[in-house]
mmCIF file of C-alpha atoms in Angstrom:
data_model
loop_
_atom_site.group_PDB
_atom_site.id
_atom_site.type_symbol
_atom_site.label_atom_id
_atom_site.label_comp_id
_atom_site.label_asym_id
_atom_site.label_seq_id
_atom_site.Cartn_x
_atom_site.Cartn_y
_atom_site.Cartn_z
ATOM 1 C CA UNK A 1 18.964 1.197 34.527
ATOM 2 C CA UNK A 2 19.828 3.989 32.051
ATOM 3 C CA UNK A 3 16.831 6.226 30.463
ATOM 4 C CA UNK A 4 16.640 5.254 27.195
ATOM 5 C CA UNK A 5 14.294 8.336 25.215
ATOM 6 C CA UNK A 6 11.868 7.382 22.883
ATOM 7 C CA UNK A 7 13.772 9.003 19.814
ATOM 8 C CA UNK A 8 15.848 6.210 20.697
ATOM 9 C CA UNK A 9 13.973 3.800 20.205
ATOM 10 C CA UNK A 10 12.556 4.834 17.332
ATOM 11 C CA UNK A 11 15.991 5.095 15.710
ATOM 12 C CA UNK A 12 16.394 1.063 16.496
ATOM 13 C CA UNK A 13 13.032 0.592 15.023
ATOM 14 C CA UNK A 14 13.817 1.956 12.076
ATOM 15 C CA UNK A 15 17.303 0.427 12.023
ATOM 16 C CA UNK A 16 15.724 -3.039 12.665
ATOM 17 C CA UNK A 17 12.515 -1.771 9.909
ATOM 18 C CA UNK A 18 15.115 -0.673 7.577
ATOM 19 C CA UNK A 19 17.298 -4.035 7.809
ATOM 20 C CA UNK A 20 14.659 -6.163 7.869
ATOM 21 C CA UNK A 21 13.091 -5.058 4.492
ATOM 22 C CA UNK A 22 16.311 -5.401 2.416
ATOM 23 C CA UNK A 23 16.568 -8.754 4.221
ATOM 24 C CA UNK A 24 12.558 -9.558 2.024
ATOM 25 C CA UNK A 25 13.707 -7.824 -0.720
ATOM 26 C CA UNK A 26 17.026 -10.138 -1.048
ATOM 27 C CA UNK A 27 15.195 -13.371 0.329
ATOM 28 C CA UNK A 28 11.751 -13.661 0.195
ATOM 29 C CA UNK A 29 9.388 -12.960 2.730
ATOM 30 C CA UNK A 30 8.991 -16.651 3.821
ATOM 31 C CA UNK A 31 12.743 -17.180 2.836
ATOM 32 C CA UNK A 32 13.918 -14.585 5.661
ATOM 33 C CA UNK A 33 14.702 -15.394 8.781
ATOM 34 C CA UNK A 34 14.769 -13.267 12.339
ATOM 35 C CA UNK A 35 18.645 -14.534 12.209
ATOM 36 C CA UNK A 36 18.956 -12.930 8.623
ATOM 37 C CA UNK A 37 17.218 -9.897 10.147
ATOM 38 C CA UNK A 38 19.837 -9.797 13.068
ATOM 39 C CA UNK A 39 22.889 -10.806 11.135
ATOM 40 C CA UNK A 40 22.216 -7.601 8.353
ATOM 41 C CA UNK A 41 21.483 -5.267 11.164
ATOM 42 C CA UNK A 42 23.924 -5.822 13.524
ATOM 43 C CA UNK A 43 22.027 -5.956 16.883
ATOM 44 C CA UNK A 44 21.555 -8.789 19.170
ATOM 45 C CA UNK A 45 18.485 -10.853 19.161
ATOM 46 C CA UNK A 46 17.630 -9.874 22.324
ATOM 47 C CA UNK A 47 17.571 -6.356 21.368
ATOM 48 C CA UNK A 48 15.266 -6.977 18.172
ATOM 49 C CA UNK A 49 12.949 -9.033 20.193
ATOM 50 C CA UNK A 50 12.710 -6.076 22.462
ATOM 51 C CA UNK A 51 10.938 -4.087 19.816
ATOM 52 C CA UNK A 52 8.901 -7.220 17.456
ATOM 53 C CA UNK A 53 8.366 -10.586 18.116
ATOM 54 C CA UNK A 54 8.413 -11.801 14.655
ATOM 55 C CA UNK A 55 9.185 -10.993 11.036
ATOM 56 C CA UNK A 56 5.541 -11.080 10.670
ATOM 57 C CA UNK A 57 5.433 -8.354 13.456
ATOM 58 C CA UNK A 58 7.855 -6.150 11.455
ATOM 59 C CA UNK A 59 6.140 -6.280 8.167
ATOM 60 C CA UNK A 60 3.139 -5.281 9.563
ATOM 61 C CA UNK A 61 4.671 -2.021 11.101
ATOM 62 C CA UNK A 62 6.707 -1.449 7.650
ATOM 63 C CA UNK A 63 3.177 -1.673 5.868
ATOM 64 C CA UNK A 64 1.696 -0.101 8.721
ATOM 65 C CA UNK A 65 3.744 3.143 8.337
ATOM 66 C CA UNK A 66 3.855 2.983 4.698
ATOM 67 C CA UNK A 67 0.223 3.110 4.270
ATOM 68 C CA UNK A 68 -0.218 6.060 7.323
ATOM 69 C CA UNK A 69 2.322 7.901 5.452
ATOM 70 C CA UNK A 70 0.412 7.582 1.781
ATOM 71 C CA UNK A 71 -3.128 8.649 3.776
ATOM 72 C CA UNK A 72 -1.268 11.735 5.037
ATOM 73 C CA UNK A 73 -0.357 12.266 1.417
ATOM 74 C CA UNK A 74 -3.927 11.686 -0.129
ATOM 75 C CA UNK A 75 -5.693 13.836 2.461
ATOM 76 C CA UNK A 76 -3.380 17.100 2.030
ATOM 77 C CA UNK A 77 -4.065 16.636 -2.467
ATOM 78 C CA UNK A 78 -7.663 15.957 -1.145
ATOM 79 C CA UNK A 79 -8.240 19.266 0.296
ATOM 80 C CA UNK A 80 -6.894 20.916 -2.601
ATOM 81 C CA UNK A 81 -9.463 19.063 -4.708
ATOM 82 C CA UNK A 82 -13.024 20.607 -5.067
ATOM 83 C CA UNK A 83 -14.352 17.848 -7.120
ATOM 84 C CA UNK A 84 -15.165 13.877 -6.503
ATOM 85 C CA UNK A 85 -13.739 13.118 -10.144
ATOM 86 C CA UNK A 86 -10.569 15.188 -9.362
ATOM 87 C CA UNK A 87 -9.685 13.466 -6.160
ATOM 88 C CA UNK A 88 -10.401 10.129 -7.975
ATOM 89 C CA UNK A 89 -7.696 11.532 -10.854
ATOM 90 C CA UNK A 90 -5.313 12.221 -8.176
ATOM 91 C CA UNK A 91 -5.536 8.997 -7.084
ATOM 92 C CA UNK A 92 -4.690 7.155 -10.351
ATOM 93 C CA UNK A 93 -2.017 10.029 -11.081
ATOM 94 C CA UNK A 94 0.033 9.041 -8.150
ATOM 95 C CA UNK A 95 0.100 5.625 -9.713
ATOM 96 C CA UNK A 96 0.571 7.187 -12.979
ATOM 97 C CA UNK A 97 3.549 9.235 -11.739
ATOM 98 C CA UNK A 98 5.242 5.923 -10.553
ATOM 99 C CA UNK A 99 8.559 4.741 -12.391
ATOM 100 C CA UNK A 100 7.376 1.186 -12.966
ATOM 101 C CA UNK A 101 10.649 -0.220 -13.167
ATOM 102 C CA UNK A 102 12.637 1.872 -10.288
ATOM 103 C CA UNK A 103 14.124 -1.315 -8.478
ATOM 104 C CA UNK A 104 13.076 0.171 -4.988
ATOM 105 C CA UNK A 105 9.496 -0.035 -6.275
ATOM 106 C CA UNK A 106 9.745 -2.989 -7.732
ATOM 107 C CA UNK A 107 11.069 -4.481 -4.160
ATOM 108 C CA UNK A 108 8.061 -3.483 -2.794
ATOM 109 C CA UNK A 109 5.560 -4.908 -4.662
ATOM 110 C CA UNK A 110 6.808 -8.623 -4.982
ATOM 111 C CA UNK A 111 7.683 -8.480 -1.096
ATOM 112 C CA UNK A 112 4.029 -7.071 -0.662
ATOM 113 C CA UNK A 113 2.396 -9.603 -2.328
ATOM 114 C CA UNK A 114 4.575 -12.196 -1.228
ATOM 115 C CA UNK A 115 3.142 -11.435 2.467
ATOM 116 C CA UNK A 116 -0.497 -11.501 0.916
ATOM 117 C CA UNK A 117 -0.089 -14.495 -0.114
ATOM 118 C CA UNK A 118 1.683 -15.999 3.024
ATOM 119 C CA UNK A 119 -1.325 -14.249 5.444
ATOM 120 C CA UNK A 120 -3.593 -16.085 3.960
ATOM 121 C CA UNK A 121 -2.457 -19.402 5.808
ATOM 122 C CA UNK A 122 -2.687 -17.294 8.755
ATOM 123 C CA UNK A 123 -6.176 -16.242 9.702
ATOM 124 C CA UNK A 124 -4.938 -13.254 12.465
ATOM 125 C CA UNK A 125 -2.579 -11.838 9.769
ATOM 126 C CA UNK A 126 -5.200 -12.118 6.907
ATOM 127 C CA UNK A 127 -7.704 -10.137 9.688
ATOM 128 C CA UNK A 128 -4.707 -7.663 9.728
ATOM 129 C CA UNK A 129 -4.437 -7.144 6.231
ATOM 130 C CA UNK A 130 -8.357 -7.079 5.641
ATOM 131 C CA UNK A 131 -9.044 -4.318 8.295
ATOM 132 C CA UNK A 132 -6.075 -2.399 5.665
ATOM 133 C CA UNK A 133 -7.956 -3.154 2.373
ATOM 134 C CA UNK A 134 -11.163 -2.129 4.110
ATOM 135 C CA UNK A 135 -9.365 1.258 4.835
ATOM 136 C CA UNK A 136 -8.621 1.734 1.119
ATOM 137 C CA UNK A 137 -11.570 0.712 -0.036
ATOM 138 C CA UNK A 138 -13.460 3.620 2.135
ATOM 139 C CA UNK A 139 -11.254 6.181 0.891
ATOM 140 C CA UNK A 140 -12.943 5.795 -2.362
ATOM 141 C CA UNK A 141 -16.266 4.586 -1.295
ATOM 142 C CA UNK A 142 -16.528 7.699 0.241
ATOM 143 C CA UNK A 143 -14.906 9.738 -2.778
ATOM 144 C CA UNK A 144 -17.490 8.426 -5.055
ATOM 145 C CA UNK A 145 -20.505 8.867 -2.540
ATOM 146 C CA UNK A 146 -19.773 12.354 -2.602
ATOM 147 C CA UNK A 147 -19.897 12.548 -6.160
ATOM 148 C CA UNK A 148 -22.968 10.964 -6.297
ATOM 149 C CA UNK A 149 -24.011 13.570 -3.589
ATOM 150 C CA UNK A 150 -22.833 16.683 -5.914
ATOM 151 C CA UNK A 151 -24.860 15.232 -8.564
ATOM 152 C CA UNK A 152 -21.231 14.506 -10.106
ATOM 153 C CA UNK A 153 -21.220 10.504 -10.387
ATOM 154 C CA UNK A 154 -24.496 8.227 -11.759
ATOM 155 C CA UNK A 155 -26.809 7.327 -8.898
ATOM 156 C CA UNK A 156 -27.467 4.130 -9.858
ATOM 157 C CA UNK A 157 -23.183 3.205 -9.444
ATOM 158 C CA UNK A 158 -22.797 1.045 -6.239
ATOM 159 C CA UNK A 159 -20.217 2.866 -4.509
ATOM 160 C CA UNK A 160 -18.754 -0.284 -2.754
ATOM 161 C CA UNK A 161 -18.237 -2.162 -5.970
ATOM 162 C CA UNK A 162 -16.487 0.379 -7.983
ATOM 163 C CA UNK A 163 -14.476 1.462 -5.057
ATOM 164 C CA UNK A 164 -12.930 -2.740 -4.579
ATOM 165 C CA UNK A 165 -12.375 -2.162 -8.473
ATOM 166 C CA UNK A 166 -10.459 0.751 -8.212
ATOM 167 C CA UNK A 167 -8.211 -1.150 -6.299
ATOM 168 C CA UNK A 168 -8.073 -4.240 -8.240
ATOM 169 C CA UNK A 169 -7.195 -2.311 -10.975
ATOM 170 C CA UNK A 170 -4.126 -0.864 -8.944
ATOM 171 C CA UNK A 171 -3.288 -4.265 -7.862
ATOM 172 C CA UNK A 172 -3.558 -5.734 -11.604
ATOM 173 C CA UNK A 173 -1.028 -3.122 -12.630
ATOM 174 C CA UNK A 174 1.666 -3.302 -10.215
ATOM 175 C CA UNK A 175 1.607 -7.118 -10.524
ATOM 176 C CA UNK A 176 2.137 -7.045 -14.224
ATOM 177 C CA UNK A 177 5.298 -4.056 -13.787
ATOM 178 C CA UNK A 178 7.373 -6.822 -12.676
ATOM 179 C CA UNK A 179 7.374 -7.927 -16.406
ATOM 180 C CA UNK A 180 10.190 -5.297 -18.151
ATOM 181 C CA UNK A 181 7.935 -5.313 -21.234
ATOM 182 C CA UNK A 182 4.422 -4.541 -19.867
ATOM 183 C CA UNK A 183 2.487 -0.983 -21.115
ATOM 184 C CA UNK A 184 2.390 0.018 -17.593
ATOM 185 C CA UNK A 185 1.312 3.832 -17.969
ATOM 186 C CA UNK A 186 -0.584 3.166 -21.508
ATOM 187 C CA UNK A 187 -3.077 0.321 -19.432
ATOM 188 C CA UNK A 188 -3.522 2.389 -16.612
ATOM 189 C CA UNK A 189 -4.224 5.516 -18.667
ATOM 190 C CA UNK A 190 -6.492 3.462 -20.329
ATOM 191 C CA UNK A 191 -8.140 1.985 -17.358
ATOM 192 C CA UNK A 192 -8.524 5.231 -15.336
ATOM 193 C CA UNK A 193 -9.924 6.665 -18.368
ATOM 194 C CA UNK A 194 -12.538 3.598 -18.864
ATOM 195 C CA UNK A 195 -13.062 4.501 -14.864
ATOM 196 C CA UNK A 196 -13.750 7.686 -14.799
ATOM 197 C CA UNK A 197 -16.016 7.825 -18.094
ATOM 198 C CA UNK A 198 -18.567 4.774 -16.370
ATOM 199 C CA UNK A 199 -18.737 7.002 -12.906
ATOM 200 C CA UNK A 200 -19.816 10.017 -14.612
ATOM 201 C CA UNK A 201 -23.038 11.630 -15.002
ATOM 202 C CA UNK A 202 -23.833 11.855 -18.809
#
């Protein structure tokens, strides 16, 4: 049997990745099929079933590697941040700096919540997704603890709670940008702002 190299395999991974997210985007998430995902990318079954077992399988490693590649991202702005609030601004900025309507984007989002919404008759993928949103949520649990540790943030703010709203208010966003005539930056300017100003230390 030939060698096949791991940079080889990653290349079909990201071939099969690549095909099977334009297949969502086109579809549906729960429209799709594995035989969509074979006919677009022009491998055997065989040979996608050598690398996922399911179109649940592949999402996971697109969302996987989408999310790695955005915590690489906030932990090289992080370090150039000295303050709590800063790193919290970042965060919203890189939201902020989004187009709202770039199609791509816009792909993203409905398949993403599409697949929410299809874990949730699935408790192993829901588990999946949950050990995820806990991840986010301690990126800015732990933001706003050290705030609160520099004297930066009010005490008496449970750090938990405003660090599941931070996300909500992401997630309330992005849902609404699939309507073409929804404020998108002037509500999250507005919310980040509201944010910011009830974390704060008077």
């Amino acid at each position: 049997m030939p060698i096949v190299s791991e940079e080889y395999k990653e290349e079909k991974k990201e071939q099969i990745l690549d095909s099977a997210f334009e297949c969502f985007a086109k579809k549906g998430f729960q429209t799709a099929t594995m035989d969509d995902i074979v006919a677009h990318c022009g491998m055997s079954k065989g040979a996608i079933y050598n690398y996922f077992s399911s179109k649940e399988e592949i999402y996971l490693d697109l969302l996987t590697r989408a999310t790695d590649k955005n915590f690489v991202q906030y932990h090289k702005h992080f370090a150039k941040h000295r303050t709590a609030s800063s790193k919290i601004d970042y965060l919203f900025n890189a939201y902020l700096s989004a187009n709202p309507i770039d199609r791509n984007r816009l792909e993203y989002i409905v398949v993403f919540y599409e697949f929410n919404l299809h874990s949730t008759r699935d408790p192993d993928l829901l588990q999946q997704l949950h050990e995820r949103k806990r991840k986010l949520v301690t990126l800015v649990n732990d933001i706003i603890q050290e705030g609160q540790q520099q004297g930066e943030f009010k005490q008496d703010i449970p750090s938990q709670l405003y660090a599941e709203r931070f996300w909500t208010i992401i997630d309330g966003v992005n849902l609404h940008a699939v309507y073409d005539d929804f404020p998108y930056y002037d509500v999250l300017r507005e919310l980040k702002d509201m944010y910011l100003e009830e974390l704060k230390s008077e």
